[in-house]
Amino acid sequence: MVSADAYQVYRGMDIGTAKITEAERAGVPHHLLDILDVTQTATVAEFQQLARAAIDDCLRRQVVPVLAGGSALYVRAILDDFEFPGTDPAIRERLEQELAEHGSGVLHQRLAEVDPAAAEQILPSNGRRIVRALEVIELTGAPYAATLPGHTSIYPGAVYIGLDVPRPVLDERIGRRVDRMFEQGFVDEVRGLLDHGLLDGRTANRALGYPQVVALLRGEISETEAREQTAQQTRRFARRQDSWFRKDPRIVWLPYDAPDLVEQAIRVLRGNQKAATDVDGVEEGLGAVDARG
């Protein structure tokens, strides 16, 4: 298993990211979990390199890798012919200064004016990605969305499976998950991570739920408000991700609650077996799975 989750790479971020436990892994090796401290930054470009290295290692050992979880951006960055535009320290510094002075909402409004498609894909609260989009636009003179590649995998025979969850069901499940997080000790988890420099990093502290608990610990909001805000932002994020994934024609959508879900997935894999034989050293194919819901 190769995780495509941008936040499960961090040690100690377990409850808030629904990280699979050692017992749940059942002896199956899982890559890209617990490899960074919360003070370290993991860009999508760096994550791409780490994930591809894990996948390539599996293929060399004739082991079928399964890519699971994660956002559409990370899945596509790993599997597709995805190259990242360069950076300009001066532009980046200027934009980050504007972010600090004016907030992400102002920069998101500017992004919406110059690249509506990119603004639609990026949350107004995600200052880091907004800055990156504006930087790329300034560097290339082209829309940020135009830098995204076509739906062409660099791994021949890759199989894409998505779990189709109706929105009302997904919304209800998100609410239950947030309640379960708090019941399992999410507040204590964040409190401990603060002692390990959570706020000193540039990436980890942006994970859904963590800013809300930080605000709770500072006495800025109540626990009820922290739960409600976490659930609301998670639902909004899920809708955006659903929109992204639905645009990928390679994904075979299976009903999440089908009693024969495993059998259906196996049939999809077997149906793709001929194409999968093009991958050197792998007879049963490369499983690229978007595990949603």
Tab-separated table of N, CA, C and O in Angstrom, residues 27-151:
chain	number	residue	atom	x	y	z
A	27	GLY	N	-0.066	-6.624	8.790
A	27	GLY	CA	1.180	-7.124	8.231
A	27	GLY	C	1.478	-6.686	6.818
A	27	GLY	O	2.521	-7.051	6.264
A	28	VAL	N	0.570	-5.926	6.195
A	28	VAL	CA	0.796	-5.437	4.828
A	28	VAL	C	1.650	-4.174	4.902
A	28	VAL	O	1.276	-3.223	5.597
A	29	PRO	N	2.781	-4.131	4.217
A	29	PRO	CA	3.628	-2.928	4.260
A	29	PRO	C	2.888	-1.704	3.724
A	29	PRO	O	2.250	-1.762	2.673
A	30	HIS	N	2.965	-0.597	4.454
A	30	HIS	CA	2.352	0.670	4.053
A	30	HIS	C	3.465	1.715	3.927
A	30	HIS	O	4.232	1.931	4.870
A	31	HIS	N	3.514	2.374	2.783
A	31	HIS	CA	4.544	3.364	2.515
A	31	HIS	C	4.003	4.777	2.690
A	31	HIS	O	2.819	5.030	2.507
A	32	LEU	N	4.889	5.702	3.036
A	32	LEU	CA	4.613	7.127	3.182
A	32	LEU	C	3.724	7.450	4.377
A	32	LEU	O	2.948	8.396	4.354
A	33	LEU	N	3.821	6.663	5.415
A	33	LEU	CA	3.170	6.972	6.677
A	33	LEU	C	4.252	7.257	7.720
A	33	LEU	O	5.271	6.557	7.780
A	34	ASP	N	4.045	8.292	8.531
A	34	ASP	CA	4.938	8.584	9.668
A	34	ASP	C	6.391	8.740	9.254
A	34	ASP	O	7.296	8.165	9.861
A	35	ILE	N	6.641	9.569	8.242
A	35	ILE	CA	8.024	9.748	7.782
A	35	ILE	C	8.555	11.155	8.040
A	35	ILE	O	9.752	11.406	7.845
A	36	LEU	N	7.706	12.080	8.494
A	36	LEU	CA	8.138	13.449	8.725
A	36	LEU	C	7.685	13.947	10.094
A	36	LEU	O	6.685	13.478	10.638
A	37	ASP	N	8.426	14.916	10.650
A	37	ASP	CA	7.976	15.629	11.836
A	37	ASP	C	7.048	16.757	11.403
A	37	ASP	O	7.128	17.241	10.267
A	38	VAL	N	6.197	17.207	12.311
A	38	VAL	CA	5.213	18.232	11.951
A	38	VAL	C	5.861	19.574	11.632
A	38	VAL	O	5.210	20.456	11.062
A	39	THR	N	7.119	19.741	11.968
A	39	THR	CA	7.815	20.986	11.656
A	39	THR	C	8.358	20.991	10.226
A	39	THR	O	8.772	22.036	9.723
A	40	GLN	N	8.366	19.837	9.571
A	40	GLN	CA	8.896	19.736	8.223
A	40	GLN	C	7.811	20.026	7.191
A	40	GLN	O	6.631	19.802	7.425
A	41	THR	N	8.255	20.513	6.037
A	41	THR	CA	7.332	20.837	4.952
A	41	THR	C	7.408	19.782	3.868
A	41	THR	O	8.501	19.376	3.464
A	42	ALA	N	6.242	19.348	3.391
A	42	ALA	CA	6.181	18.376	2.303
A	42	ALA	C	5.383	18.976	1.163
A	42	ALA	O	4.158	19.064	1.238
A	43	THR	N	6.065	19.413	0.118
A	43	THR	CA	5.366	19.948	-1.043
A	43	THR	C	4.847	18.804	-1.893
A	43	THR	O	5.287	17.654	-1.766
A	44	VAL	N	3.909	19.115	-2.782
A	44	VAL	CA	3.376	18.075	-3.653
A	44	VAL	C	4.460	17.526	-4.561
A	44	VAL	O	4.464	16.329	-4.899
A	45	ALA	N	5.417	18.363	-4.953
A	45	ALA	CA	6.517	17.898	-5.802
A	45	ALA	C	7.386	16.895	-5.052
A	45	ALA	O	7.810	15.869	-5.612
A	46	GLU	N	7.666	17.175	-3.779
A	46	GLU	CA	8.462	16.252	-2.975
A	46	GLU	C	7.689	14.967	-2.717
A	46	GLU	O	8.259	13.864	-2.736
A	47	PHE	N	6.390	15.106	-2.466
A	47	PHE	CA	5.547	13.931	-2.239
A	47	PHE	C	5.524	13.066	-3.492
A	47	PHE	O	5.556	11.834	-3.405
A	48	GLN	N	5.473	13.685	-4.647
A	48	GLN	CA	5.488	12.952	-5.911
A	48	GLN	C	6.729	12.063	-6.000
A	48	GLN	O	6.643	10.881	-6.367
A	49	GLN	N	7.874	12.618	-5.664
A	49	GLN	CA	9.123	11.856	-5.724
A	49	GLN	C	9.116	10.682	-4.759
A	49	GLN	O	9.530	9.567	-5.112
A	50	LEU	N	8.629	10.919	-3.537
A	50	LEU	CA	8.598	9.857	-2.535
A	50	LEU	C	7.651	8.735	-2.948
A	50	LEU	O	7.982	7.547	-2.823
A	51	ALA	N	6.475	9.093	-3.440
A	51	ALA	CA	5.485	8.084	-3.818
A	51	ALA	C	5.948	7.281	-5.027
A	51	ALA	O	5.796	6.055	-5.072
A	52	ARG	N	6.499	7.960	-6.011
A	52	ARG	CA	6.970	7.247	-7.205
A	52	ARG	C	8.131	6.314	-6.860
A	52	ARG	O	8.234	5.214	-7.412
A	53	ALA	N	8.968	6.729	-5.932
A	53	ALA	CA	10.072	5.861	-5.508
A	53	ALA	C	9.524	4.599	-4.851
A	53	ALA	O	10.024	3.488	-5.089
A	54	ALA	N	8.479	4.747	-4.036
A	54	ALA	CA	7.874	3.581	-3.379
A	54	ALA	C	7.220	2.668	-4.403
A	54	ALA	O	7.341	1.432	-4.333
A	55	ILE	N	6.493	3.260	-5.365
A	55	ILE	CA	5.835	2.466	-6.402
A	55	ILE	C	6.864	1.722	-7.249
A	55	ILE	O	6.727	0.523	-7.522
A	56	ASP	N	7.900	2.434	-7.672
A	56	ASP	CA	8.926	1.812	-8.512
A	56	ASP	C	9.649	0.688	-7.777
A	56	ASP	O	10.000	-0.335	-8.368
A	57	ASP	N	9.843	0.863	-6.467
A	57	ASP	CA	10.478	-0.185	-5.670
A	57	ASP	C	9.603	-1.429	-5.641
A	57	ASP	O	10.100	-2.561	-5.760
A	58	CYS	N	8.292	-1.236	-5.488
A	58	CYS	CA	7.366	-2.380	-5.500
A	58	CYS	C	7.431	-3.105	-6.843
A	58	CYS	O	7.465	-4.340	-6.902
A	59	LEU	N	7.429	-2.344	-7.928
A	59	LEU	CA	7.451	-2.954	-9.249
A	59	LEU	C	8.735	-3.740	-9.486
A	59	LEU	O	8.714	-4.819	-10.084
A	60	ARG	N	9.845	-3.204	-9.006
A	60	ARG	CA	11.119	-3.921	-9.156
A	60	ARG	C	11.093	-5.250	-8.413
A	60	ARG	O	11.713	-6.226	-8.846
A	61	ARG	N	10.375	-5.280	-7.292
A	61	ARG	CA	10.284	-6.501	-6.488
A	61	ARG	C	9.110	-7.383	-6.918
A	61	ARG	O	8.782	-8.344	-6.231
A	62	GLN	N	8.461	-7.016	-8.047
A	62	GLN	CA	7.322	-7.753	-8.578
A	62	GLN	C	6.174	-7.820	-7.564
A	62	GLN	O	5.496	-8.839	-7.427
A	63	VAL	N	5.987	-6.713	-6.873
A	63	VAL	CA	4.883	-6.568	-5.928
A	63	VAL	C	3.921	-5.534	-6.498
A	63	VAL	O	4.344	-4.485	-6.983
A	64	VAL	N	2.635	-5.828	-6.486
A	64	VAL	CA	1.649	-4.903	-7.031
A	64	VAL	C	1.361	-3.790	-6.019
A	64	VAL	O	0.832	-4.053	-4.941
A	65	PRO	N	1.693	-2.542	-6.340
A	65	PRO	CA	1.406	-1.438	-5.415
A	65	PRO	C	-0.024	-0.949	-5.563
A	65	PRO	O	-0.570	-0.913	-6.666
A	66	VAL	N	-0.627	-0.582	-4.445
A	66	VAL	CA	-1.976	-0.016	-4.438
A	66	VAL	C	-1.869	1.385	-3.836
A	66	VAL	O	-1.497	1.548	-2.674
A	67	LEU	N	-2.182	2.388	-4.647
A	67	LEU	CA	-2.160	3.775	-4.194
A	67	LEU	C	-3.531	4.102	-3.629
A	67	LEU	O	-4.543	3.985	-4.323
A	68	ALA	N	-3.592	4.523	-2.371
A	68	ALA	CA	-4.885	4.703	-1.708
A	68	ALA	C	-4.989	6.064	-1.049
A	68	ALA	O	-4.007	6.595	-0.518
A	69	GLY	N	-6.223	6.591	-1.075
A	69	GLY	CA	-6.491	7.826	-0.367
A	69	GLY	C	-5.912	9.048	-1.056
A	69	GLY	O	-5.408	8.990	-2.174
A	70	GLY	N	-5.983	10.177	-0.366
A	70	GLY	CA	-5.378	11.381	-0.877
A	70	GLY	C	-6.281	12.209	-1.769
A	70	GLY	O	-7.348	11.774	-2.195
A	71	SER	N	-5.845	13.426	-2.031
A	71	SER	CA	-6.601	14.334	-2.884
A	71	SER	C	-6.357	14.026	-4.347
A	71	SER	O	-5.400	13.344	-4.714
A	72	ALA	N	-7.225	14.564	-5.210
A	72	ALA	CA	-7.071	14.351	-6.646
A	72	ALA	C	-5.746	14.920	-7.141
A	72	ALA	O	-5.098	14.339	-8.012
A	73	LEU	N	-5.331	16.057	-6.582
A	73	LEU	CA	-4.071	16.662	-7.000
A	73	LEU	C	-2.903	15.727	-6.724
A	73	LEU	O	-2.039	15.529	-7.581
A	74	TYR	N	-2.874	15.138	-5.540
A	74	TYR	CA	-1.758	14.269	-5.182
A	74	TYR	C	-1.787	12.972	-5.987
A	74	TYR	O	-0.747	12.477	-6.419
A	75	VAL	N	-2.967	12.411	-6.183
A	75	VAL	CA	-3.064	11.184	-6.975
A	75	VAL	C	-2.575	11.431	-8.396
A	75	VAL	O	-1.790	10.654	-8.950
A	76	ARG	N	-3.019	12.537	-8.985
A	76	ARG	CA	-2.610	12.834	-10.357
A	76	ARG	C	-1.127	13.191	-10.432
A	76	ARG	O	-0.444	12.837	-11.393
A	77	ALA	N	-0.615	13.898	-9.431
A	77	ALA	CA	0.801	14.250	-9.432
A	77	ALA	C	1.676	13.007	-9.400
A	77	ALA	O	2.760	12.965	-9.993
A	78	ILE	N	1.198	11.966	-8.722
A	78	ILE	CA	1.966	10.732	-8.604
A	78	ILE	C	1.864	9.890	-9.870
A	78	ILE	O	2.867	9.374	-10.370
A	79	LEU	N	0.662	9.770	-10.425
A	79	LEU	CA	0.436	8.813	-11.504
A	79	LEU	C	0.542	9.397	-12.906
A	79	LEU	O	0.805	8.656	-13.855
A	80	ASP	N	0.324	10.692	-13.042
A	80	ASP	CA	0.297	11.285	-14.372
A	80	ASP	C	1.613	11.977	-14.718
A	80	ASP	O	2.465	12.184	-13.859
A	81	ASP	N	1.731	12.358	-15.992
A	81	ASP	CA	2.921	13.060	-16.465
A	81	ASP	C	2.842	14.504	-15.996
A	81	ASP	O	2.513	15.417	-16.744
A	82	PHE	N	3.144	14.685	-14.732
A	82	PHE	CA	2.904	15.936	-14.026
A	82	PHE	C	4.245	16.599	-13.709
A	82	PHE	O	5.012	16.117	-12.892
A	83	GLU	N	4.529	17.716	-14.359
A	83	GLU	CA	5.752	18.462	-14.099
A	83	GLU	C	5.395	19.792	-13.450
A	83	GLU	O	4.421	20.445	-13.834
A	84	PHE	N	6.191	20.187	-12.478
A	84	PHE	CA	5.888	21.387	-11.724
A	84	PHE	C	6.705	22.576	-12.228
A	84	PHE	O	7.918	22.467	-12.394
A	85	PRO	N	6.031	23.700	-12.483
A	85	PRO	CA	6.761	24.906	-12.876
A	85	PRO	C	7.753	25.298	-11.793
A	85	PRO	O	7.570	24.972	-10.612
A	86	GLY	N	8.790	26.010	-12.186
A	86	GLY	CA	9.800	26.436	-11.219
A	86	GLY	C	9.256	27.455	-10.240
A	86	GLY	O	8.065	27.809	-10.260
A	87	THR	N	10.125	27.925	-9.378
A	87	THR	CA	9.731	28.918	-8.388
A	87	THR	C	10.629	30.138	-8.509
A	87	THR	O	11.725	30.079	-9.076
A	88	ASP	N	10.153	31.246	-7.984
A	88	ASP	CA	10.933	32.480	-7.937
A	88	ASP	C	10.880	32.991	-6.513
A	88	ASP	O	9.817	33.422	-6.042
A	89	PRO	N	12.004	32.916	-5.778
A	89	PRO	CA	12.001	33.297	-4.364
A	89	PRO	C	11.474	34.709	-4.120
A	89	PRO	O	10.778	34.949	-3.124
A	90	ALA	N	11.770	35.644	-5.033
A	90	ALA	CA	11.329	37.022	-4.837
A	90	ALA	C	9.810	37.130	-4.955
A	90	ALA	O	9.151	37.788	-4.138
A	91	ILE	N	9.254	36.472	-5.978
A	91	ILE	CA	7.797	36.486	-6.150
A	91	ILE	C	7.118	35.795	-4.987
A	91	ILE	O	6.124	36.279	-4.437
A	92	ARG	N	7.660	34.645	-4.601
A	92	ARG	CA	7.077	33.889	-3.500
A	92	ARG	C	7.090	34.705	-2.204
A	92	ARG	O	6.088	34.760	-1.478
A	93	GLU	N	8.217	35.364	-1.930
A	93	GLU	CA	8.325	36.155	-0.703
A	93	GLU	C	7.324	37.309	-0.707
A	93	GLU	O	6.674	37.588	0.309
A	94	ARG	N	7.174	37.960	-1.853
A	94	ARG	CA	6.233	39.074	-1.944
A	94	ARG	C	4.796	38.596	-1.720
A	94	ARG	O	4.020	39.226	-0.983
A	95	LEU	N	4.425	37.476	-2.356
A	95	LEU	CA	3.072	36.962	-2.206
A	95	LEU	C	2.804	36.481	-0.782
A	95	LEU	O	1.704	36.678	-0.243
A	96	GLU	N	3.787	35.864	-0.161
A	96	GLU	CA	3.608	35.401	1.212
A	96	GLU	C	3.480	36.575	2.177
A	96	GLU	O	2.751	36.486	3.170
A	97	GLN	N	4.177	37.676	1.872
A	97	GLN	CA	4.037	38.868	2.686
A	97	GLN	C	2.632	39.443	2.553
A	97	GLN	O	2.005	39.844	3.539
A	98	GLU	N	2.116	39.429	1.325
A	98	GLU	CA	0.737	39.892	1.106
A	98	GLU	C	-0.256	38.989	1.818
A	98	GLU	O	-1.267	39.458	2.357
A	99	LEU	N	0.028	37.697	1.814
A	99	LEU	CA	-0.841	36.752	2.513
A	99	LEU	C	-0.875	37.058	4.005
A	99	LEU	O	-1.952	37.060	4.627
A	100	ALA	N	0.297	37.325	4.575
A	100	ALA	CA	0.372	37.623	6.003
A	100	ALA	C	-0.343	38.926	6.342
A	100	ALA	O	-0.961	39.058	7.401
A	101	GLU	N	-0.263	39.902	5.436
A	101	GLU	CA	-0.830	41.216	5.718
A	101	GLU	C	-2.338	41.282	5.449
A	101	GLU	O	-3.075	41.935	6.187
A	102	HIS	N	-2.784	40.628	4.391
A	102	HIS	CA	-4.166	40.801	3.953
A	102	HIS	C	-5.043	39.550	4.116
A	102	HIS	O	-6.266	39.650	4.045
A	103	GLY	N	-4.432	38.394	4.297
A	103	GLY	CA	-5.197	37.173	4.472
A	103	GLY	C	-5.462	36.446	3.165
A	103	GLY	O	-5.348	37.019	2.072
A	104	SER	N	-5.828	35.179	3.283
A	104	SER	CA	-6.005	34.339	2.100
A	104	SER	C	-7.218	34.750	1.272
A	104	SER	O	-7.251	34.560	0.058
A	105	GLY	N	-8.237	35.321	1.931
A	105	GLY	CA	-9.441	35.694	1.207
A	105	GLY	C	-9.184	36.735	0.127
A	105	GLY	O	-9.720	36.640	-0.991
A	106	VAL	N	-8.353	37.712	0.437
A	106	VAL	CA	-8.030	38.762	-0.524
A	106	VAL	C	-7.268	38.182	-1.704
A	106	VAL	O	-7.551	38.490	-2.868
A	107	LEU	N	-6.293	37.303	-1.415
A	107	LEU	CA	-5.513	36.697	-2.500
A	107	LEU	C	-6.368	35.747	-3.328
A	107	LEU	O	-6.184	35.636	-4.548
A	108	HIS	N	-7.303	35.072	-2.678
A	108	HIS	CA	-8.186	34.168	-3.425
A	108	HIS	C	-9.069	34.959	-4.386
A	108	HIS	O	-9.350	34.509	-5.505
A	109	GLN	N	-9.506	36.145	-3.958
A	109	GLN	CA	-10.308	36.998	-4.830
A	109	GLN	C	-9.489	37.428	-6.056
A	109	GLN	O	-9.997	37.458	-7.176
A	110	ARG	N	-8.222	37.742	-5.838
A	110	ARG	CA	-7.350	38.094	-6.956
A	110	ARG	C	-7.178	36.907	-7.899
A	110	ARG	O	-7.216	37.058	-9.122
A	111	LEU	N	-7.014	35.714	-7.328
A	111	LEU	CA	-6.877	34.515	-8.151
A	111	LEU	C	-8.136	34.283	-8.977
A	111	LEU	O	-8.056	33.898	-10.157
A	112	ALA	N	-9.292	34.526	-8.377
A	112	ALA	CA	-10.553	34.342	-9.095
A	112	ALA	C	-10.657	35.285	-10.290
A	112	ALA	O	-11.284	34.956	-11.299
A	113	GLU	N	-10.048	36.445	-10.171
A	113	GLU	CA	-10.092	37.419	-11.263
A	113	GLU	C	-9.199	37.013	-12.430
A	113	GLU	O	-9.563	37.198	-13.587
A	114	VAL	N	-8.018	36.440	-12.119
A	114	VAL	CA	-7.064	36.113	-13.188
A	114	VAL	C	-7.180	34.672	-13.663
A	114	VAL	O	-6.789	34.351	-14.789
A	115	ASP	N	-7.726	33.800	-12.816
A	115	ASP	CA	-7.850	32.391	-13.191
A	115	ASP	C	-9.024	31.771	-12.436
A	115	ASP	O	-8.840	31.085	-11.426
A	116	PRO	N	-10.246	32.012	-12.918
A	116	PRO	CA	-11.442	31.496	-12.223
A	116	PRO	C	-11.428	29.988	-12.032
A	116	PRO	O	-11.886	29.487	-11.005
A	117	ALA	N	-10.891	29.246	-13.012
A	117	ALA	CA	-10.868	27.780	-12.902
A	117	ALA	C	-10.002	27.338	-11.735
A	117	ALA	O	-10.352	26.420	-10.991
A	118	ALA	N	-8.850	27.975	-11.564
A	118	ALA	CA	-7.972	27.630	-10.443
A	118	ALA	C	-8.612	28.005	-9.115
A	118	ALA	O	-8.533	27.250	-8.139
A	119	ALA	N	-9.261	29.175	-9.066
A	119	ALA	CA	-9.908	29.616	-7.829
A	119	ALA	C	-11.015	28.660	-7.418
A	119	ALA	O	-11.253	28.433	-6.235
A	120	GLU	N	-11.691	28.074	-8.392
A	120	GLU	CA	-12.754	27.121	-8.111
A	120	GLU	C	-12.207	25.854	-7.469
A	120	GLU	O	-12.880	25.197	-6.667
A	121	GLN	N	-10.973	25.517	-7.783
A	121	GLN	CA	-10.369	24.275	-7.311
A	121	GLN	C	-9.648	24.425	-5.978
A	121	GLN	O	-9.328	23.428	-5.328
A	122	ILE	N	-9.384	25.674	-5.557
A	122	ILE	CA	-8.597	25.913	-4.351
A	122	ILE	C	-9.465	26.586	-3.293
A	122	ILE	O	-10.125	27.590	-3.566
A	123	LEU	N	-9.451	26.048	-2.087
A	123	LEU	CA	-10.233	26.624	-1.005
A	123	LEU	C	-9.741	28.032	-0.675
A	123	LEU	O	-8.524	28.281	-0.655
A	124	PRO	N	-10.648	28.984	-0.400
A	124	PRO	CA	-10.233	30.342	-0.036
A	124	PRO	C	-9.346	30.393	1.200
A	124	PRO	O	-8.601	31.351	1.391
A	125	SER	N	-9.420	29.368	2.029
A	125	SER	CA	-8.615	29.333	3.254
A	125	SER	C	-7.225	28.747	3.051
A	125	SER	O	-6.380	28.814	3.946
A	126	ASN	N	-6.978	28.175	1.878
A	126	ASN	CA	-5.693	27.510	1.625
A	126	ASN	C	-4.693	28.513	1.072
A	126	ASN	O	-4.397	28.553	-0.130
A	127	GLY	N	-4.151	29.340	1.958
A	127	GLY	CA	-3.237	30.395	1.537
A	127	GLY	C	-2.019	29.890	0.807
A	127	GLY	O	-1.533	30.522	-0.148
A	128	ARG	N	-1.498	28.740	1.229
A	128	ARG	CA	-0.281	28.211	0.618
A	128	ARG	C	-0.498	27.875	-0.854
A	128	ARG	O	0.324	28.209	-1.714
A	129	ARG	N	-1.604	27.240	-1.174
A	129	ARG	CA	-1.877	26.875	-2.570
A	129	ARG	C	-2.262	28.097	-3.396
A	129	ARG	O	-1.967	28.168	-4.592
A	130	ILE	N	-2.923	29.067	-2.774
A	130	ILE	CA	-3.264	30.297	-3.499
A	130	ILE	C	-1.995	31.035	-3.895
A	130	ILE	O	-1.856	31.504	-5.032
A	131	VAL	N	-1.054	31.130	-2.962
A	131	VAL	CA	0.229	31.782	-3.257
A	131	VAL	C	0.936	31.055	-4.392
A	131	VAL	O	1.476	31.688	-5.322
A	132	ARG	N	0.934	29.745	-4.353
A	132	ARG	CA	1.606	28.974	-5.403
A	132	ARG	C	0.946	29.200	-6.762
A	132	ARG	O	1.626	29.370	-7.774
A	133	ALA	N	-0.387	29.235	-6.778
A	133	ALA	CA	-1.092	29.446	-8.046
A	133	ALA	C	-0.765	30.815	-8.626
A	133	ALA	O	-0.486	30.947	-9.824
A	134	LEU	N	-0.773	31.843	-7.786
A	134	LEU	CA	-0.459	33.188	-8.257
A	134	LEU	C	0.989	33.283	-8.719
A	134	LEU	O	1.305	33.982	-9.692
A	135	GLU	N	1.876	32.564	-8.034
A	135	GLU	CA	3.287	32.549	-8.436
A	135	GLU	C	3.452	31.933	-9.818
A	135	GLU	O	4.158	32.471	-10.685
A	136	VAL	N	2.797	30.792	-10.047
A	136	VAL	CA	2.901	30.115	-11.342
A	136	VAL	C	2.334	30.986	-12.456
A	136	VAL	O	2.912	31.090	-13.546
A	137	ILE	N	1.214	31.632	-12.185
A	137	ILE	CA	0.595	32.496	-13.190
A	137	ILE	C	1.539	33.638	-13.558
A	137	ILE	O	1.713	33.976	-14.735
A	138	GLU	N	2.179	34.216	-12.539
A	138	GLU	CA	3.108	35.322	-12.799
A	138	GLU	C	4.350	34.837	-13.538
A	138	GLU	O	4.880	35.546	-14.404
A	139	LEU	N	4.815	33.645	-13.222
A	139	LEU	CA	6.011	33.104	-13.857
A	139	LEU	C	5.770	32.696	-15.305
A	139	LEU	O	6.612	32.953	-16.181
A	140	THR	N	4.644	32.053	-15.554
A	140	THR	CA	4.396	31.466	-16.870
A	140	THR	C	3.561	32.349	-17.784
A	140	THR	O	3.577	32.171	-19.008
A	141	GLY	N	2.807	33.283	-17.203
A	141	GLY	CA	1.920	34.094	-18.010
A	141	GLY	C	0.705	33.333	-18.490
A	141	GLY	O	-0.041	33.798	-19.359
A	142	ALA	N	0.498	32.155	-17.945
A	142	ALA	CA	-0.628	31.303	-18.338
A	142	ALA	C	-1.439	30.945	-17.098
A	142	ALA	O	-0.941	31.012	-15.975
A	143	PRO	N	-2.693	30.547	-17.270
A	143	PRO	CA	-3.509	30.142	-16.120
A	143	PRO	C	-2.867	28.988	-15.367
A	143	PRO	O	-2.236	28.111	-15.968
A	144	TYR	N	-3.031	28.996	-14.062
A	144	TYR	CA	-2.480	27.923	-13.246
A	144	TYR	C	-3.073	26.584	-13.645
A	144	TYR	O	-2.377	25.575	-13.725
A	145	ALA	N	-4.375	26.574	-13.919
A	145	ALA	CA	-5.051	25.330	-14.296
A	145	ALA	C	-4.465	24.753	-15.580
A	145	ALA	O	-4.533	23.544	-15.822
A	146	ALA	N	-3.869	25.603	-16.417
A	146	ALA	CA	-3.314	25.134	-17.679
A	146	ALA	C	-2.064	24.289	-17.486
A	146	ALA	O	-1.616	23.599	-18.405
A	147	THR	N	-1.485	24.347	-16.283
A	147	THR	CA	-0.288	23.547	-16.021
A	147	THR	C	-0.624	22.103	-15.675
A	147	THR	O	0.271	21.272	-15.563
A	148	LEU	N	-1.919	21.801	-15.497
A	148	LEU	CA	-2.316	20.433	-15.184
A	148	LEU	C	-2.219	19.563	-16.434
A	148	LEU	O	-2.593	19.987	-17.520
A	149	PRO	N	-1.731	18.333	-16.297
A	149	PRO	CA	-1.564	17.471	-17.462
A	149	PRO	C	-2.871	16.812	-17.888
A	149	PRO	O	-3.889	16.906	-17.204
A	150	GLY	N	-2.834	16.138	-19.044
A	150	GLY	CA	-3.975	15.349	-19.467
A	150	GLY	C	-4.073	14.090	-18.624
A	150	GLY	O	-3.185	13.777	-17.835
A	151	HIS	N	-5.170	13.359	-18.791
A	151	HIS	CA	-5.377	12.143	-17.999
A	151	HIS	C	-4.612	10.980	-18.633
A	151	HIS	O	-5.206	10.058	-19.192
